[in-house]
Tab-separated table of C-alpha atoms and ligand atoms in Angstrom:
chain	number	residue	atom	x	y	z
A	1	MET	CA	0.000	0.000	0.000
A	2	LYS	CA	1.274	3.445	-0.895
A	3	PRO	CA	2.230	5.337	2.282
A	4	LEU	CA	0.118	8.424	2.993
A	5	PRO	CA	1.712	11.871	2.646
A	6	ILE	CA	3.342	13.169	5.871
A	7	ARG	CA	0.873	16.068	6.086
A	8	LEU	CA	-2.083	13.685	6.067
A	9	ARG	CA	-0.354	11.318	8.474
A	10	LEU	CA	0.338	14.178	10.888
A	11	SER	CA	-3.282	15.328	10.686
A	12	LEU	CA	-4.529	11.790	11.295
A	13	TRP	CA	-2.195	11.385	14.265
A	14	TYR	CA	-3.350	14.705	15.661
A	15	PHE	CA	-6.965	13.670	15.141
A	16	ALA	CA	-6.402	10.249	16.748
A	17	VAL	CA	-4.570	11.681	19.776
A	18	PHE	CA	-7.177	14.422	20.198
A	19	SER	CA	-10.015	11.874	19.909
A	20	CYS	CA	-8.425	9.555	22.491
A	21	ALA	CA	-7.802	12.458	24.879
A	22	GLY	CA	-11.389	13.669	24.344
A	23	LEU	CA	-12.793	10.201	24.936
A	24	VAL	CA	-10.786	9.753	28.146
A	25	LEU	CA	-11.887	13.221	29.322
A	26	CYS	CA	-15.579	12.471	28.619
A	27	VAL	CA	-15.529	9.081	30.344
A	28	ALA	CA	-13.579	10.503	33.304
A	29	SER	CA	-15.995	13.468	33.615
A	30	TRP	CA	-18.982	11.096	33.556
A	31	PHE	CA	-17.515	8.902	36.302
A	32	LEU	CA	-16.469	11.905	38.390
A	33	LEU	CA	-19.945	13.398	38.107
A	34	ARG	CA	-21.506	10.081	39.143
A	35	GLN	CA	-19.141	9.847	42.094
A	36	SER	CA	-19.920	13.450	43.134
A	37	LEU	CA	-23.673	12.824	42.989
A	38	LYS	CA	-23.263	9.741	45.153
A	39	THR	CA	-21.121	11.670	47.653
A	40	ILE	CA	-23.794	14.409	47.844
A	41	ALA	CA	-26.495	11.767	48.455
A	42	LEU	CA	-24.438	10.124	51.201
A	43	TYR	CA	-23.784	13.497	52.774
A	44	GLU	CA	-27.472	14.315	52.859
A	45	MET	CA	-28.331	10.905	54.319
A	46	GLY	CA	-25.619	11.378	56.943
A	47	GLU	CA	-27.208	14.713	57.916
A	48	ARG	CA	-30.607	13.035	58.194
A	49	ILE	CA	-29.179	10.423	60.590
A	50	ASP	CA	-27.559	13.246	62.600
A	51	ASP	CA	-31.039	14.856	62.877
A	52	VAL	CA	-32.388	11.582	64.304
A	53	ARG	CA	-29.557	11.490	66.854
A	54	ASN	CA	-30.252	15.111	67.850
A	55	ILE	CA	-33.963	14.381	68.338
A	56	LEU	CA	-33.166	11.327	70.477
A	57	ASN	CA	-30.663	13.273	72.584
A	58	ALA	CA	-33.187	16.086	73.047
A	59	GLN	CA	-35.520	13.620	74.875
A	60	PRO	CA	-35.168	12.871	78.577
A	61	PRO	CA	-33.040	9.755	79.187
A	62	ASP	CA	-36.015	7.918	80.691
A	63	ALA	CA	-38.396	8.752	77.815
A	64	THR	CA	-40.707	5.850	77.034
A	65	LEU	CA	-40.934	4.054	73.703
A	66	ASP	CA	-44.277	5.722	72.994
A	67	THR	CA	-42.876	9.178	73.697
A	68	LEU	CA	-40.055	8.533	71.311
A	69	ARG	CA	-42.411	7.120	68.649
A	70	LYS	CA	-44.510	10.257	68.948
A	71	GLN	CA	-41.477	12.424	68.300
A	72	PHE	CA	-40.889	10.712	64.986
A	73	SER	CA	-44.531	10.402	63.941
A	74	ASP	CA	-44.574	13.782	62.176
A	75	TYR	CA	-41.790	12.472	59.892
A	76	THR	CA	-44.508	10.906	57.814
A	77	THR	CA	-45.564	14.393	56.751
A	78	ARG	CA	-42.057	15.338	55.602
A	79	ASP	CA	-40.397	14.073	52.493
A	80	ASP	CA	-37.364	12.867	54.446
A	81	GLY	CA	-39.579	10.554	56.389
A	82	LYS	CA	-40.510	8.546	53.342
A	83	TRP	CA	-37.123	6.904	53.581
A	84	LEU	CA	-36.541	6.296	57.285
A	85	GLN	CA	-36.377	3.344	59.692
A	86	ILE	CA	-35.297	3.519	63.337
A	87	LEU	CA	-34.784	0.414	65.466
A	88	ASP	CA	-33.769	0.482	69.112
A	89	GLN	CA	-31.326	-1.917	70.719
A	90	ASN	CA	-34.161	-4.182	71.943
A	91	GLY	CA	-35.514	-4.654	68.426
A	92	ASN	CA	-38.441	-2.201	68.835
A	93	TRP	CA	-39.351	0.015	65.896
A	94	LEU	CA	-39.356	3.734	66.720
A	95	PHE	CA	-40.222	4.649	63.196
A	96	ARG	CA	-40.771	2.791	59.948
A	97	SER	CA	-41.987	4.680	56.884
A	98	GLU	CA	-44.343	2.998	54.466
A	99	ARG	CA	-41.992	3.310	51.570
A	100	MET	CA	-39.153	1.778	53.527
A	101	GLN	CA	-41.424	-1.122	54.420
A	102	ALA	CA	-42.303	-1.570	50.764
A	103	ILE	CA	-38.694	-1.979	49.776
A	104	GLN	CA	-37.791	-4.005	52.830
A	105	SER	CA	-37.353	-7.162	50.772
A	106	THR	CA	-34.724	-5.633	48.477
A	107	LEU	CA	-32.526	-4.603	51.406
A	108	PRO	CA	-30.634	-6.677	53.946
A	109	LEU	CA	-32.597	-7.250	57.136
A	110	LEU	CA	-32.212	-4.336	59.522
A	111	ARG	CA	-30.733	-5.640	62.735
A	112	GLN	CA	-28.715	-4.303	65.607
A	113	SER	CA	-24.972	-4.424	65.335
A	114	PRO	CA	-22.557	-1.873	66.796
A	115	ASN	CA	-20.441	0.436	64.596
A	116	GLN	CA	-22.541	-0.244	61.580
A	117	ASN	CA	-22.057	1.953	58.519
A	118	GLN	CA	-23.489	0.234	55.486
A	119	ILE	CA	-24.222	1.630	52.025
A	120	VAL	CA	-26.497	-0.415	49.729
A	121	GLU	CA	-27.974	0.281	46.306
A	122	PHE	CA	-31.568	-0.965	45.851
A	123	LYS	CA	-34.420	-1.025	43.344
A	124	TYR	CA	-37.911	0.286	44.113
A	125	SER	CA	-41.192	1.147	42.416
A	126	THR	CA	-43.727	3.909	42.962
A	127	PRO	CA	-47.413	3.716	41.969
A	128	ARG	CA	-46.501	5.402	38.671
A	129	HIS	CA	-42.932	4.231	38.054
A	130	SER	CA	-41.168	0.977	38.483
A	131	GLY	CA	-37.528	-0.162	38.339
A	132	ARG	CA	-36.166	2.936	40.024
A	133	SER	CA	-32.849	2.956	41.835
A	134	GLY	CA	-32.033	4.182	45.307
A	135	LEU	CA	-29.214	4.355	47.780
A	136	ALA	CA	-29.585	3.321	51.440
A	137	LEU	CA	-27.312	4.239	54.330
A	138	THR	CA	-27.532	2.240	57.562
A	139	ARG	CA	-25.694	3.525	60.628
A	140	THR	CA	-25.654	2.706	64.358
A	141	ILE	CA	-25.986	5.768	66.602
A	142	SER	CA	-26.073	6.151	70.365
A	143	ALA	CA	-28.216	8.451	72.486
A	144	HIS	CA	-28.327	8.482	76.315
A	145	GLY	CA	-26.174	5.329	76.357
A	146	ARG	CA	-28.574	3.369	74.174
A	147	LEU	CA	-27.903	2.101	70.631
A	148	TYR	CA	-30.247	2.795	67.701
A	149	THR	CA	-29.951	1.531	64.174
A	150	VAL	CA	-31.075	4.093	61.610
A	151	ARG	CA	-31.534	3.415	57.954
A	152	THR	CA	-32.326	6.131	55.483
A	153	GLY	CA	-32.676	6.087	51.717
A	154	PHE	CA	-32.208	8.445	48.810
A	155	SER	CA	-33.678	8.236	45.328
A	156	GLN	CA	-31.082	8.212	42.557
A	157	THR	CA	-33.615	9.116	39.892
A	158	THR	CA	-32.518	12.740	39.544
A	159	ALA	CA	-28.849	11.791	39.556
A	160	LEU	CA	-29.370	9.106	36.909
A	161	VAL	CA	-31.374	11.427	34.691
A	162	LEU	CA	-28.643	14.041	35.048
A	163	LEU	CA	-25.957	11.493	34.156
A	164	GLN	CA	-27.973	10.290	31.153
A	165	MET	CA	-28.423	13.842	29.911
A	166	PHE	CA	-24.744	14.546	30.428
A	167	ALA	CA	-23.745	11.407	28.467
A	168	ARG	CA	-26.221	12.225	25.680
A	169	ASP	CA	-24.881	15.780	25.370
A	170	LEU	CA	-21.314	14.502	25.243
A	171	ILE	CA	-22.187	12.001	22.506
A	172	LEU	CA	-23.961	14.694	20.500
A	173	LEU	CA	-21.199	17.254	20.908
A	174	ALA	CA	-18.230	14.915	20.357
A	175	PRO	CA	-18.365	14.564	16.512
A	176	GLY	CA	-18.693	18.328	16.105
A	177	LEU	CA	-15.775	18.960	18.474
A	178	LEU	CA	-13.619	16.357	16.749
A	179	LEU	CA	-14.346	17.882	13.372
A	180	LEU	CA	-13.491	21.296	14.752
A	181	ALA	CA	-10.215	19.888	16.069
A	182	ALA	CA	-9.365	18.186	12.759
A	183	ILE	CA	-9.425	21.456	10.830
A	184	PRO	CA	-6.734	23.219	12.935
A	185	GLY	CA	-4.791	19.919	12.988
A	186	TYR	CA	-4.652	19.845	9.207
A	187	TRP	CA	-3.840	23.548	9.076
A	188	MET	CA	-1.044	23.168	11.673
A	189	SER	CA	0.587	20.226	9.899
A	190	ARG	CA	0.417	22.174	6.647
A	191	LYS	CA	2.056	25.165	8.285
A	192	ALA	CA	4.708	23.021	9.990
A	193	LEU	CA	5.636	21.353	6.706
A	194	SER	CA	5.587	24.449	4.536
A	195	PRO	CA	9.353	25.158	5.070
A	196	ILE	CA	10.074	21.642	3.797
A	197	ALA	CA	7.992	22.309	0.694
A	198	GLU	CA	10.043	25.483	0.214
A	199	LEU	CA	13.303	23.505	0.571
A	200	ALA	CA	12.063	20.927	-1.954
A	201	GLN	CA	11.143	23.716	-4.383
A	202	ARG	CA	14.653	25.226	-4.099
A	203	ALA	CA	16.346	21.787	-4.247
A	204	ARG	CA	14.556	21.102	-7.568
A	205	GLN	CA	16.424	24.062	-9.058
A	206	ILE	CA	19.834	22.540	-8.252
A	207	SER	CA	21.476	20.602	-11.056
A	208	THR	CA	25.070	19.717	-11.989
A	209	GLU	CA	25.215	23.072	-13.823
A	210	SER	CA	24.099	25.059	-10.770
A	211	LEU	CA	25.792	23.263	-7.899
A	212	ASP	CA	26.690	26.593	-6.271
A	213	VAL	CA	23.015	27.216	-5.327
A	214	ARG	CA	22.313	26.634	-1.625
A	215	LEU	CA	19.092	26.002	0.307
A	216	PRO	CA	17.650	28.825	2.450
A	217	VAL	CA	18.611	28.542	6.132
A	218	SER	CA	15.955	29.677	8.623
A	219	GLU	CA	16.800	32.175	11.367
A	220	THR	CA	15.397	29.981	14.120
A	221	ARG	CA	17.687	27.135	15.160
A	222	ASP	CA	14.989	24.498	14.705
A	223	GLU	CA	14.833	21.121	12.926
A	224	ILE	CA	14.363	22.801	9.533
A	225	TYR	CA	17.505	24.864	10.199
A	226	HIS	CA	19.478	21.676	10.904
A	227	LEU	CA	18.011	19.977	7.836
A	228	SER	CA	18.968	22.836	5.498
A	229	GLU	CA	22.413	23.109	7.130
A	230	THR	CA	22.999	19.367	6.652
A	231	LEU	CA	21.773	19.462	3.047
A	232	ASN	CA	23.944	22.511	2.325
A	233	LYS	CA	27.002	20.738	3.732
A	234	MET	CA	26.122	17.734	1.581
A	235	LEU	CA	25.876	20.062	-1.440
A	236	ASP	CA	29.332	21.461	-0.552
A	237	ARG	CA	30.731	17.938	-0.627
A	238	ILE	CA	28.929	17.082	-3.878
A	239	GLU	CA	30.114	20.320	-5.478
A	240	SER	CA	33.733	19.719	-4.516
A	241	GLY	CA	33.428	16.053	-5.601
A	242	VAL	CA	31.980	17.010	-8.990
A	243	ARG	CA	34.598	19.754	-9.374
A	244	SER	CA	37.444	17.334	-8.644
A	245	ILE	CA	35.972	14.777	-11.095
A	246	ARG	CA	35.778	17.510	-13.748
A	247	ASP	CA	39.330	18.677	-13.017
A	248	PHE	CA	40.535	15.104	-13.002
A	249	THR	CA	38.915	14.363	-16.378
A	250	ALA	CA	40.216	17.583	-17.916
A	251	ASN	CA	43.738	17.014	-16.540
A	252	ALA	CA	43.746	13.365	-17.619
A	253	ALA	CA	42.672	14.337	-21.150
A	254	HIS	CA	45.326	17.051	-21.207
A	255	GLU	CA	48.036	14.652	-20.033
A	256	LEU	CA	47.087	12.024	-22.598
A	257	ARG	CA	46.912	14.547	-25.432
A	258	THR	CA	50.627	15.354	-25.278
A	259	PRO	CA	52.051	11.833	-25.834
A	260	ILE	CA	49.360	11.057	-28.431
A	261	ALA	CA	50.220	14.247	-30.333
A	262	LEU	CA	53.911	13.300	-30.206
A	263	ILE	CA	53.219	9.764	-31.438
A	264	ARG	CA	51.018	11.099	-34.240
A	265	ALA	CA	53.639	13.639	-35.330
A	266	GLU	CA	56.368	11.012	-35.259
A	267	VAL	CA	54.292	8.536	-37.314
A	268	GLU	CA	53.168	11.195	-39.839
A	269	VAL	CA	56.741	12.352	-40.452
A	270	ALA	CA	57.854	8.743	-40.917
A	271	LEU	CA	54.971	8.039	-43.350
A	272	PHE	CA	55.114	11.114	-45.539
A	273	SER	CA	58.781	11.189	-46.434
A	274	PRO	CA	60.967	8.255	-47.366
A	275	ARG	CA	63.567	7.649	-44.626
A	276	SER	CA	66.555	5.515	-43.875
A	277	THR	CA	66.277	2.375	-41.726
A	278	ASN	CA	68.020	4.155	-38.845
A	279	GLU	CA	65.594	7.060	-39.031
A	280	TYR	CA	62.615	4.640	-38.975
A	281	ARG	CA	64.205	2.914	-36.025
A	282	GLU	CA	64.636	6.235	-34.224
A	283	SER	CA	60.960	7.053	-34.853
A	284	CYS	CA	59.931	3.674	-33.455
A	285	VAL	CA	62.068	4.247	-30.333
A	286	ASN	CA	60.404	7.653	-29.808
A	287	VAL	CA	56.928	6.158	-30.289
A	288	GLN	CA	57.776	3.361	-27.852
A	289	LYS	CA	59.043	5.905	-25.267
A	290	GLU	CA	55.775	7.822	-25.496
A	291	THR	CA	53.641	4.684	-25.247
A	292	VAL	CA	55.584	3.596	-22.145
A	293	ARG	CA	54.940	7.004	-20.629
A	294	MET	CA	51.286	6.829	-21.637
A	295	THR	CA	50.956	3.336	-20.145
A	296	GLY	CA	52.390	4.606	-16.841
A	297	LEU	CA	49.977	7.536	-16.892
A	298	ILE	CA	46.978	5.308	-17.643
A	299	GLU	CA	48.001	2.903	-14.864
A	300	SER	CA	48.191	5.798	-12.388
A	301	LEU	CA	44.816	7.126	-13.569
A	302	LEU	CA	43.255	3.704	-13.198
A	303	MET	CA	44.701	3.256	-9.733
A	304	LEU	CA	43.360	6.638	-8.597
A	305	ALA	CA	39.958	5.810	-10.112
A	306	ARG	CA	39.980	2.539	-8.167
A	307	THR	CA	40.976	4.287	-4.926
A	308	ASP	CA	38.134	6.798	-5.442
A	309	ALA	CA	35.675	3.951	-5.983
A	310	GLY	CA	37.108	2.159	-2.916
A	311	VAL	CA	37.909	-0.981	-4.926
A	312	GLU	CA	41.725	-0.892	-4.896
A	313	PRO	CA	42.561	-4.161	-3.140
A	314	LEU	CA	45.126	-4.140	-0.320
A	315	ARG	CA	46.410	-7.379	1.181
A	316	PHE	CA	47.833	-6.770	4.622
A	317	ASN	CA	50.496	-9.107	5.976
A	318	ILE	CA	53.115	-8.950	8.674
A	319	VAL	CA	56.210	-8.071	6.703
A	320	ASP	CA	59.899	-7.581	7.521
A	321	ALA	CA	60.424	-4.009	6.317
A	322	ALA	CA	64.226	-4.470	6.239
A	323	HIS	CA	63.912	-7.311	3.772
A	324	LEU	CA	61.397	-5.398	1.648
A	325	VAL	CA	63.553	-2.228	1.527
A	326	ARG	CA	66.675	-4.208	0.584
A	327	GLN	CA	64.762	-5.813	-2.293
A	328	VAL	CA	63.567	-2.436	-3.575
A	329	GLY	CA	67.096	-0.974	-3.244
A	330	ASN	CA	68.597	-3.856	-5.250
A	331	LYS	CA	66.180	-3.183	-8.112
A	332	TRP	CA	67.196	0.466	-8.285
A	333	ASN	CA	70.985	0.060	-8.164
A	334	ALA	CA	71.465	-0.255	-11.918
A	335	SER	CA	69.080	2.513	-12.913
A	336	MET	CA	70.645	4.973	-10.441
A	337	SER	CA	74.202	4.303	-11.566
A	338	GLN	CA	73.085	4.721	-15.221
A	339	THR	CA	72.066	8.297	-14.384
A	340	ASP	CA	75.327	8.807	-12.553
A	341	LEU	CA	73.838	8.977	-9.073
A	342	ASP	CA	75.443	7.717	-5.890
A	343	PHE	CA	72.722	5.401	-4.575
A	344	ARG	CA	72.823	3.804	-1.136
A	345	THR	CA	70.431	1.529	0.733
A	346	GLU	CA	70.781	1.767	4.525
A	347	VAL	CA	68.854	-0.681	6.683
A	348	SER	CA	69.290	-0.951	10.461
A	349	ASP	CA	69.623	-4.342	12.149
A	350	LEU	CA	66.801	-3.749	14.644
A	351	PRO	CA	63.553	-5.737	14.259
A	352	MET	CA	61.285	-4.069	11.729
A	353	SER	CA	58.054	-5.978	11.350
A	354	VAL	CA	55.116	-4.011	10.041
A	355	LEU	CA	51.562	-4.839	9.079
A	356	CYS	CA	51.276	-3.680	5.485
A	357	ASP	CA	50.446	-4.482	1.903
A	358	PRO	CA	53.991	-5.192	0.646
A	359	LEU	CA	53.159	-4.447	-3.004
A	360	SER	CA	51.752	-1.011	-2.119
A	361	ILE	CA	54.735	-0.134	0.082
A	362	GLN	CA	57.018	-1.155	-2.777
A	363	ARG	CA	55.003	1.093	-5.063
A	364	LEU	CA	55.308	4.008	-2.619
A	365	LEU	CA	59.095	3.588	-2.422
A	366	ASN	CA	59.334	3.266	-6.214
A	367	ILE	CA	57.448	6.563	-6.643
A	368	LEU	CA	59.781	8.361	-4.204
A	369	LEU	CA	62.914	6.828	-5.764
A	370	GLU	CA	61.698	7.641	-9.278
A	371	ASN	CA	61.219	11.285	-8.218
A	372	ALA	CA	64.628	11.355	-6.510
A	373	ARG	CA	66.253	10.021	-9.686
A	374	ARG	CA	64.258	12.421	-11.852
A	375	TYR	CA	64.951	15.587	-9.863
A	376	THR	CA	68.568	14.942	-8.805
A	377	PRO	CA	71.206	16.084	-11.281
A	378	ALA	CA	73.996	13.682	-12.284
A	379	GLY	CA	76.719	13.434	-9.658
A	380	GLY	CA	74.242	13.787	-6.798
A	381	SER	CA	73.301	11.155	-4.263
A	382	VAL	CA	70.103	9.293	-3.339
A	383	THR	CA	69.610	7.313	-0.108
A	384	LEU	CA	66.935	4.758	0.678
A	385	ARG	CA	66.787	4.152	4.430
A	386	ALA	CA	64.826	1.961	6.853
A	387	THR	CA	65.221	2.500	10.597
A	388	SER	CA	63.344	1.545	13.716
A	389	VAL	CA	62.332	4.642	15.700
A	390	ASN	CA	60.111	4.735	18.813
A	391	GLY	CA	57.978	1.728	17.991
A	392	SER	CA	57.700	2.665	14.323
A	393	VAL	CA	59.538	1.836	11.166
A	394	LEU	CA	60.759	4.943	9.345
A	395	LEU	CA	61.133	4.592	5.588
A	396	GLU	CA	63.064	7.487	4.031
A	397	VAL	CA	64.143	8.573	0.575
A	398	CYS	CA	66.656	11.442	0.634
A	399	ASP	CA	68.270	13.134	-2.322
A	400	THR	CA	70.612	16.015	-3.033
A	401	GLY	CA	68.425	17.204	-5.921
A	402	ILE	CA	66.889	20.473	-7.004
A	403	GLY	CA	64.551	20.705	-3.995
A	404	ILE	CA	60.956	21.951	-3.842
A	405	PRO	CA	59.977	25.609	-3.257
A	406	GLU	CA	58.453	26.057	0.211
A	407	GLU	CA	55.173	27.466	-1.149
A	408	CYS	CA	54.692	24.282	-3.219
A	409	LEU	CA	55.257	21.821	-0.377
A	410	SER	CA	51.633	21.819	0.770
A	411	ARG	CA	50.363	21.129	-2.759
A	412	ILE	CA	52.698	18.482	-4.136
A	413	PHE	CA	50.368	15.690	-2.930
A	414	GLU	CA	47.497	17.036	-5.060
A	415	ARG	CA	46.648	15.242	-8.276
A	416	PHE	CA	48.413	16.646	-11.377
A	417	TYR	CA	50.253	19.237	-9.319
A	418	ARG	CA	53.830	19.863	-10.385
A	419	ALA	CA	56.219	22.207	-8.598
A	420	ASP	CA	58.240	22.554	-11.750
A	421	GLN	CA	55.881	22.121	-14.743
A	422	VAL	CA	58.475	22.112	-17.497
A	423	ARG	CA	61.036	19.871	-15.848
A	424	SER	CA	58.401	17.361	-14.705
A	425	ARG	CA	56.936	17.074	-18.222
A	426	GLU	CA	60.336	16.847	-19.857
A	427	LEU	CA	61.363	14.095	-17.467
A	428	GLY	CA	58.181	12.130	-18.031
A	429	GLY	CA	56.373	13.035	-14.790
A	430	SER	CA	52.590	13.047	-14.646
A	431	GLY	CA	51.955	14.835	-11.347
A	432	LEU	CA	50.160	11.773	-9.979
A	433	GLY	CA	52.969	9.902	-8.209
A	434	LEU	CA	52.832	11.658	-4.828
A	435	ALA	CA	49.000	11.602	-4.787
A	436	ILE	CA	49.181	7.798	-5.064
A	437	ALA	CA	52.012	7.621	-2.494
A	438	LYS	CA	49.949	9.699	-0.057
A	439	TRP	CA	46.917	7.432	-0.525
A	440	ILE	CA	49.060	4.343	0.197
A	441	ALA	CA	50.512	5.990	3.329
A	442	ASP	CA	46.999	6.928	4.519
A	443	GLN	CA	45.772	3.354	4.027
A	444	HIS	CA	48.599	2.214	6.312
A	445	LYS	CA	47.818	4.961	8.855
A	446	ALA	CA	51.389	6.100	8.294
A	447	THR	CA	52.580	9.655	8.821
A	448	PHE	CA	53.963	10.909	5.532
A	449	THR	CA	56.206	13.980	5.613
A	450	VAL	CA	58.393	15.966	3.282
A	451	GLU	CA	61.282	18.343	3.969
A	452	SER	CA	62.977	20.133	1.156
A	453	GLN	CA	65.308	22.989	0.412
A	454	ILE	CA	65.916	24.519	-2.991
A	455	GLY	CA	69.318	23.465	-4.357
A	456	VAL	CA	70.046	21.286	-1.333
A	457	GLY	CA	67.696	18.325	-1.689
A	458	SER	CA	64.546	16.662	-0.408
A	459	ARG	CA	63.639	14.081	2.196
A	460	PHE	CA	60.384	12.080	2.042
A	461	ALA	CA	59.571	9.914	5.077
A	462	ALA	CA	56.772	7.465	5.884
A	463	SER	CA	56.472	6.210	9.445
A	464	ILE	CA	54.547	2.923	9.878
A	465	GLU	CA	53.718	1.430	13.257
A	466	ARG	CA	55.842	-1.598	14.131
A	467	VAL	CA	54.271	-4.885	15.253
A	468	ALA	CA	55.789	-7.460	17.616
A	469	THR	CA	56.454	-10.860	15.997
A	470	THR	CA	57.538	-14.292	17.152
A	471	SER	CA	60.154	-16.415	15.419
A	472	LEU	CA	57.329	-18.398	13.768
A	473	ASP	CA	55.853	-15.193	12.313
A	474	ARG	CA	59.274	-14.276	11.013
A	475	ASP	CA	59.322	-17.347	8.761
A	476	ALA	CA	55.910	-16.363	7.469
A	477	GLU	CA	57.136	-12.807	6.883
A	478	LEU	CA	60.026	-13.911	4.800
A	479	ALA	CA	57.672	-16.046	2.745
A	480	THR	CA	55.288	-13.116	2.124
A	481	THR	CA	58.068	-10.687	1.329
A	482	SER	CA	59.721	-12.889	-1.257
A	483	LEU	CA	58.112	-10.845	-3.998
B	501	ADP	P1	55.697	13.935	-11.054
B	501	ADP	O1	55.256	12.771	-11.828
B	501	ADP	O2	55.559	15.214	-11.767
B	501	ADP	O3	57.017	13.740	-10.405
B	501	ADP	P2	54.691	13.711	-8.388
B	501	ADP	O4	53.308	13.734	-7.884
B	501	ADP	O5	55.475	12.514	-8.103
B	501	ADP	O6	54.593	14.049	-9.904
B	501	ADP	O7	55.431	14.953	-7.757
B	501	ADP	C1	54.790	16.202	-7.764
B	501	ADP	C2	55.810	17.297	-7.923
B	501	ADP	O8	56.625	17.370	-6.753
B	501	ADP	C3	56.769	17.063	-9.037
B	501	ADP	O9	56.262	17.573	-10.255
B	501	ADP	C4	58.001	17.807	-8.581
B	501	ADP	O10	57.899	19.177	-8.985
B	501	ADP	C5	57.925	17.732	-7.083
B	501	ADP	N1	58.836	16.694	-6.544
B	501	ADP	C6	58.507	15.463	-6.138
B	501	ADP	N2	59.585	14.803	-5.673
B	501	ADP	C7	60.632	15.638	-5.787
B	501	ADP	C8	62.010	15.553	-5.449
B	501	ADP	N3	62.528	14.437	-4.901
B	501	ADP	N4	62.778	16.626	-5.710
B	501	ADP	C9	62.261	17.740	-6.211
B	501	ADP	N5	60.971	17.900	-6.555
B	501	ADP	C10	60.167	16.873	-6.337
């Protein structure tokens, strides 16, 4: 079933809660009124019994039964007397109204018992009406040291009629009141939701072309304020995400255009004019160089795309960092000496087990070493170092190269950022290496720092937390690091 709109649901809830509250109030009022009427009746009957006691006390203590009977005889002429019975402690009637005698059978037998205080509901009939209801109060009183049992009654007819009328009025009024309550309920829910409708209206205007538009934020710090604030922050994130995707696409296209243009030019020159075998060979070498560069660029782009999508797989193992660093150093020896660089690998003898993805850490070191080789002039030196410092393993790549200007240091980890545009392009850089290295360091919760001075050199360092290993683990490490 399709869920109802919030406005309608709110109105229905309001209506339901109001109806329940109204119903409880009506029922409670009815019961309270009934209770009050009963209390009034009991109070009046209590007063009547007090009158009887006063009359008895007003007589001399030695008054005879007949004298006492005489005192109560005029009760027959008063309305109160219709509902009165007085019995003395010897079982003699002082007074017994006709009506009380008529209903005698519906009431418990009146008999002497001290401290009596009994309330009984009974049914009675009059010559014109039958099935009426009454309330009887029986109490033991004492006068001049003698006990008397007095029973008096009270018709509940008026009270019942009043209660019936009250209930009827409530039933008649209730639908009208509920309807009256439903209208403001609907109006209130409409009013409460109108800011949301306004937000929705504004949100409809936001598209990828107008991501700078923001939702209105209300002055009052209410729920709508928090909603618009949250949505605006979300829009900030979407805008910066879309902007970085756009920049990334534009930069990637720009980076790919250069090698493709070079390949095309090289091939066109080779095709349009007849050339010697050596010249063709030279063209092929140039084309191959550009395709290698392009392949590297595409690989970096793909890796960054995978990291953005969260699908770049990392396989963490406990690894001996010393062993891993030595392996990386060995691979770079030849390439460094070809470019006339003094390359050293320094690894301390302390234990250096780390939990890492060995292939990624290798990649990180390769990026740093590639940069060191690229930006260090011939005759300079490059050092790859692994040391154990304060419970961490510090991996460093230091060079005596051209250095990085201080104002560029904070930006070199951005995608496609190059401190030296021309040199980086000439030397085959893409501006993506350090962005990938930073991502790898972050995945290992490693602190990644750079220090550099123009004309003196640079030092990149990644500090990874060390883990304690047993001799058994060490065998496993060596197995995993034999890459
Ligand atoms: P690139 O492929 O251009 O080297 P990176 O992301 O690896 O891209 O590096 C970003 C920029 O940082 C480089 O263009 C370069 O200007 C600077 N850089 C990185 N490493 C070094 C270094 N060891 N010496 C001097 N400059 C460096």
